[in-house]
Short mmCIF file of C-alpha atoms in Angstrom, two decimals:
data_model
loop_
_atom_site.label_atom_id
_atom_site.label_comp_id
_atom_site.label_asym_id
_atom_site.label_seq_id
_atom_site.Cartn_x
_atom_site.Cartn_y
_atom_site.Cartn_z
CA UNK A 1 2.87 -4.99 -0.71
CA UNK A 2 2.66 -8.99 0.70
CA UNK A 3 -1.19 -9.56 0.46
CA UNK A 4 -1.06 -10.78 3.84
CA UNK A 5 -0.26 -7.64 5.43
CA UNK A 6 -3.50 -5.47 5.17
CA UNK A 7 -5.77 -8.42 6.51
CA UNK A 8 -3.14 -9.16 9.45
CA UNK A 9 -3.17 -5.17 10.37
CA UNK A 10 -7.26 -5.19 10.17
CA UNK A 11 -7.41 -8.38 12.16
CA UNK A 12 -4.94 -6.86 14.90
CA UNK A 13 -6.66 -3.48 15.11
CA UNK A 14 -9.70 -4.88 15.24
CA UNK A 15 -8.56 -7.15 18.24
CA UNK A 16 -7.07 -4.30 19.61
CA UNK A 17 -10.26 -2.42 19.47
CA UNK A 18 -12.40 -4.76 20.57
CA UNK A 19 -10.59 -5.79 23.64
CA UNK A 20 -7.74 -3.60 24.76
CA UNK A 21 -8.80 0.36 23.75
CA UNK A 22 -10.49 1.86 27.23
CA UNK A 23 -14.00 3.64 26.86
CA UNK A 24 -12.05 6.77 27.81
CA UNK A 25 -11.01 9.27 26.39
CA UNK A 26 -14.29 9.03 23.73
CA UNK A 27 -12.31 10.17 21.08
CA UNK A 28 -9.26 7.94 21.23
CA UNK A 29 -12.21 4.96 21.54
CA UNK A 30 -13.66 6.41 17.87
CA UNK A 31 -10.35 6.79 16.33
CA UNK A 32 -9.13 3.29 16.87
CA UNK A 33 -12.72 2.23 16.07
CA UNK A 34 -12.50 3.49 12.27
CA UNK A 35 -9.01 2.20 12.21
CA UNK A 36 -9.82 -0.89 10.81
CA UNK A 37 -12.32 0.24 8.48
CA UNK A 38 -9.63 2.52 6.96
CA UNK A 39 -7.83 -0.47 6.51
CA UNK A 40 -10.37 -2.71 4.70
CA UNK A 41 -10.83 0.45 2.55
CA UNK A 42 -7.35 0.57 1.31
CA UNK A 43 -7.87 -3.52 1.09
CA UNK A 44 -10.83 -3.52 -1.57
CA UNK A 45 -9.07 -0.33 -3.57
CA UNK A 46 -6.15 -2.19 -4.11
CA UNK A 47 -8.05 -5.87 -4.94
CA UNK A 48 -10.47 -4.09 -6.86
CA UNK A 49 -10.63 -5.63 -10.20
CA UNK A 50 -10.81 -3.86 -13.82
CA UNK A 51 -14.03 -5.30 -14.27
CA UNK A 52 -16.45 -5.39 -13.68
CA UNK A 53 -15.85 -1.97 -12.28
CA UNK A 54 -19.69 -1.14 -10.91
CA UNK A 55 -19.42 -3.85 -8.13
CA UNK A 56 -15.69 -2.65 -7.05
CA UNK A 57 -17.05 0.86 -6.94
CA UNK A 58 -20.19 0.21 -5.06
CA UNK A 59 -18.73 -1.90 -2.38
CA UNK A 60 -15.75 0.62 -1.98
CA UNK A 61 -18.45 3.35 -1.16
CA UNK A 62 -20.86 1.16 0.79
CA UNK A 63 -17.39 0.64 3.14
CA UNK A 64 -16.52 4.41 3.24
CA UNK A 65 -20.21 5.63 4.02
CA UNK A 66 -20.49 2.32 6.82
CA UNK A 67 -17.46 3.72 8.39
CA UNK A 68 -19.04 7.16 8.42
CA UNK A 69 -22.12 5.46 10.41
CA UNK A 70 -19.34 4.28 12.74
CA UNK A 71 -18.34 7.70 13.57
CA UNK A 72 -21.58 9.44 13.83
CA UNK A 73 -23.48 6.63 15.83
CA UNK A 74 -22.60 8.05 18.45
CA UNK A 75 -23.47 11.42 17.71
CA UNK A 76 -26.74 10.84 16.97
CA UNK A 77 -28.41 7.45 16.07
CA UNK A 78 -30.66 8.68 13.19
CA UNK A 79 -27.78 10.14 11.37
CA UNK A 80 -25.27 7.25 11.91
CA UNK A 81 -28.74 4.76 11.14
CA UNK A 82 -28.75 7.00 8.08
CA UNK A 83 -25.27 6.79 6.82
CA UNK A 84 -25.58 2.83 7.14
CA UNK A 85 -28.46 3.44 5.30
CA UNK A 86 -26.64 4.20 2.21
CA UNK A 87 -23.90 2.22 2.65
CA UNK A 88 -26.27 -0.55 2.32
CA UNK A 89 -28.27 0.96 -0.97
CA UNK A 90 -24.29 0.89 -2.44
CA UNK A 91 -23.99 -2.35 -1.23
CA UNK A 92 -27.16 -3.44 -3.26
CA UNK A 93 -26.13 -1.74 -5.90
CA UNK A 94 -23.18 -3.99 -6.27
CA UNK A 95 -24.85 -7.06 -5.73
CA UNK A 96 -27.09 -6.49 -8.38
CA UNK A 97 -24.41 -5.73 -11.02
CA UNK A 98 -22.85 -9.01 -10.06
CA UNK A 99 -26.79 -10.82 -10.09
CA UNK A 100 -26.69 -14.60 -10.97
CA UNK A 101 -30.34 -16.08 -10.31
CA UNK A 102 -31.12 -19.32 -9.85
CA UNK A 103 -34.54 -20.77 -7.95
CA UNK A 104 -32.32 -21.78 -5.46
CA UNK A 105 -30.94 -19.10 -4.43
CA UNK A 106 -34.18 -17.18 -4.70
CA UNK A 107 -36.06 -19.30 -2.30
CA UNK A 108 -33.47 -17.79 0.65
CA UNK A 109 -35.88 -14.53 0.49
CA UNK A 110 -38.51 -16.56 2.56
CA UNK A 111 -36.16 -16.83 5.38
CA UNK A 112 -34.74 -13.38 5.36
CA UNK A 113 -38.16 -12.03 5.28
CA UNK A 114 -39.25 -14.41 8.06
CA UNK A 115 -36.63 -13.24 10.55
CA UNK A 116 -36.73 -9.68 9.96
CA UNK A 117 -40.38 -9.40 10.08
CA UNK A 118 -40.05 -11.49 13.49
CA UNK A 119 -36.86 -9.23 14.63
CA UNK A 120 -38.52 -6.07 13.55
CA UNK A 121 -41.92 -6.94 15.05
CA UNK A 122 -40.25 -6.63 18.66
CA UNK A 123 -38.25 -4.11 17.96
CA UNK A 124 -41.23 -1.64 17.04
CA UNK A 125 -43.30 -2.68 20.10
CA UNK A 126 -40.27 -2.37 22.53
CA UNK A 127 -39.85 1.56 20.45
CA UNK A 128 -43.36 1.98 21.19
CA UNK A 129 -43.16 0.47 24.74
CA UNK A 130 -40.37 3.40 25.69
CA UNK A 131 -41.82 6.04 23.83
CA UNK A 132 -38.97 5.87 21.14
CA UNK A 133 -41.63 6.55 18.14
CA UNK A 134 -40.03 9.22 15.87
CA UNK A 135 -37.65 5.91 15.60
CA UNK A 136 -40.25 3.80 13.86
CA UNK A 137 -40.28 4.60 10.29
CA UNK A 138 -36.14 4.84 10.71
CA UNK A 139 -36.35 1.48 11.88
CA UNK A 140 -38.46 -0.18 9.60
CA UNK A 141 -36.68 1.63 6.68
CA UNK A 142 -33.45 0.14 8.10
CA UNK A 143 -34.79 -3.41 8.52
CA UNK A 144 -35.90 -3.42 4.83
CA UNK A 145 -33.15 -2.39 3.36
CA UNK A 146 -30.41 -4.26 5.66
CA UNK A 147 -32.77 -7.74 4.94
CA UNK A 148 -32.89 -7.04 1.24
CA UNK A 149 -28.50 -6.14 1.18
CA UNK A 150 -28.89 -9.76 2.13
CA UNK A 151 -30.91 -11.72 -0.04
CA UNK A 152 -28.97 -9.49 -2.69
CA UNK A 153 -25.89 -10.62 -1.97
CA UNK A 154 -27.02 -13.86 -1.89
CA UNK A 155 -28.20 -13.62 -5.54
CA UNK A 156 -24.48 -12.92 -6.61
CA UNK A 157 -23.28 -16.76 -5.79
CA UNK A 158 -20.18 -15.25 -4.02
CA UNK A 159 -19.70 -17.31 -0.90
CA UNK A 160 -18.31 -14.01 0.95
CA UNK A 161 -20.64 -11.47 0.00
CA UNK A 162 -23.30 -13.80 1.05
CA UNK A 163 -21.51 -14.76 4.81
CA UNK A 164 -20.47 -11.54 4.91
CA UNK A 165 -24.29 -9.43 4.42
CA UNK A 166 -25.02 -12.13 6.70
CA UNK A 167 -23.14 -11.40 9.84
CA UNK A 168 -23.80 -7.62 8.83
CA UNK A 169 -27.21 -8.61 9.94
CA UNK A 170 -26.32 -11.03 12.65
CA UNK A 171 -24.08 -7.84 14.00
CA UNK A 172 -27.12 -5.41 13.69
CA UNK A 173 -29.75 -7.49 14.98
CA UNK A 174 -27.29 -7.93 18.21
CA UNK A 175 -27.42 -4.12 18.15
CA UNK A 176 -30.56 -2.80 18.18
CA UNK A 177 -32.05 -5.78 20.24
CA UNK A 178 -29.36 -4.53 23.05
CA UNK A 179 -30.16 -0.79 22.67
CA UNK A 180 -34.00 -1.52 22.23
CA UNK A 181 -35.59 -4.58 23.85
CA UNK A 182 -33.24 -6.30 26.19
CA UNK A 183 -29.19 -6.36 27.63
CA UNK A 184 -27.26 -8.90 25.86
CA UNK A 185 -24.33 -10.25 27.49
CA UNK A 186 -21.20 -9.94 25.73
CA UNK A 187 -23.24 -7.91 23.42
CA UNK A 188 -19.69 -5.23 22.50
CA UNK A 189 -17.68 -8.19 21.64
CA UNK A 190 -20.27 -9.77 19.91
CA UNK A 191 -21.66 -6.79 17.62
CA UNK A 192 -17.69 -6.01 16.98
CA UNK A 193 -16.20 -9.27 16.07
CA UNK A 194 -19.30 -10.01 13.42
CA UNK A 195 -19.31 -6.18 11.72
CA UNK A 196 -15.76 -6.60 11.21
CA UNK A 197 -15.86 -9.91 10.12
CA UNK A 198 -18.83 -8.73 7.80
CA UNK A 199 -17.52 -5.51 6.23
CA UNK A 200 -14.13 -7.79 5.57
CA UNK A 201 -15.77 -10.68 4.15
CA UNK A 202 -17.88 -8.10 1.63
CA UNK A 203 -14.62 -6.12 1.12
CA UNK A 204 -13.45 -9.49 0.04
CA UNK A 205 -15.73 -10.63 -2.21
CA UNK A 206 -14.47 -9.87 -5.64
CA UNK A 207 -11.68 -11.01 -6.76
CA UNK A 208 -8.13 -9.74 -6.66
CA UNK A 209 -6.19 -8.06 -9.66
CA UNK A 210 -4.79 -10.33 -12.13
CA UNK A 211 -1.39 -9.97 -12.84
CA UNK A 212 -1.03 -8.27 -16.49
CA UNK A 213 0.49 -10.84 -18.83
CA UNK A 214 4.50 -9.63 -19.81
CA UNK A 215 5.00 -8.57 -23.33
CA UNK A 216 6.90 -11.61 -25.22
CA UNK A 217 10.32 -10.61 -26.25
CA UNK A 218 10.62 -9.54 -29.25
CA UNK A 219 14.34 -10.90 -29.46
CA UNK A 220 15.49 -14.97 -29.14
CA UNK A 221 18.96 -15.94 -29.13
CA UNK A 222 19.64 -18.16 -31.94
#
């Protein structure tokens, strides 16, 4: 298969998703939702590398169990929140099997910790403001884990698991200040484009197959 074709379908569906699919019927909304994610799957199984094979596995189920959150979001929250959840703890998982520290790149913990303690802050008083509290500990579970996916993938030194775990929380900071605090405009476009742009970057971030090198003939002509 031309590598180009898998990242030209999940741009298009994505596009298509994001802009042309009606609300209704719910269903035909989800389908066409997961669509792309079942396309980024097939796009990390087949540029998964021989090894190191921890960080191709992890990141190929941190993309299957974020496309279950897609489905069951809208089922219920918790269990969608939930199935992110993991996909995240496989995400860090990954990371960490692909760790390369340097004080540079450990420093970038201070501002990740800075913004999600100043995200999460209003987050928990607006839950407590609407009487949303059985959300709280979900919540604060989520922002740990989601702000510590990205300091991990920072850690590796890979420029697109970095950008990527990085609009993953750009994307879910849109989210839940839209559901939870206050409207933001263009905020379906917005969450969208930047979790498809992060769960592609991430699905991204290792590097393709090498071609195996051909077995030397055996015969010459003289």
């Amino acid at each position: 298969m031309n590598k180009y074709v898998l990242p030209i379908l999940i741009v298009a569906t994505s596009i298509l998703y994001i802009w042309l699919i009606p609300n209704q019927p719910a269903s035909v909304k989800l389908l066409f939702k997961l669509i792309p994610m079942w396309l980024m799957i097939a796009y990390a199984w087949l540029r998964r590398p021989a090894e190191p094979r921890r960080y191709g596995i992890c990141v190929l189920i941190g993309l299957f169990f974020c496309m279950l959150g897609d489905g069951l979001l809208g089922v219920s929250f918790v269990v969608g929140l939930s199935a992110f959840l993991v996909g995240h703890l496989f995400y860090i998982a990954g990371f960490l099997s692909a760790w390369r520290f340097s004080f540079a790149k450990a420093v970038m913990l201070l501002p990740i910790a800075a913004y999600g303690f100043l995200v999460g802050r209003e987050l928990l008083a607006a839950l407590v403001q609407n009487g949303q509290t059985p959300l709280l500990v979900p919540v604060v579970l989520y922002v740990l884990v989601i702000s510590f996916m990205a300091w991990a993938s920072i850690m590796t030194g890979r420029g697109w698991a970095a950008f990527g775990a990085l609009l993953f929380v750009a994307s879910d900071s849109i989210l839940a200040w839209n559901k939870f605090v206050s409207d933001v405009a263009y905020s379906g476009p917005l969450i969208m484009t930047t979790y498809y742009a992060a769960q592609f970057l991430i699905a991204s971030s290792f590097p393709a197959k090498t071609p195996q090198p051909r077995t030397a003939e055996t015969n010459h002509s003289a």
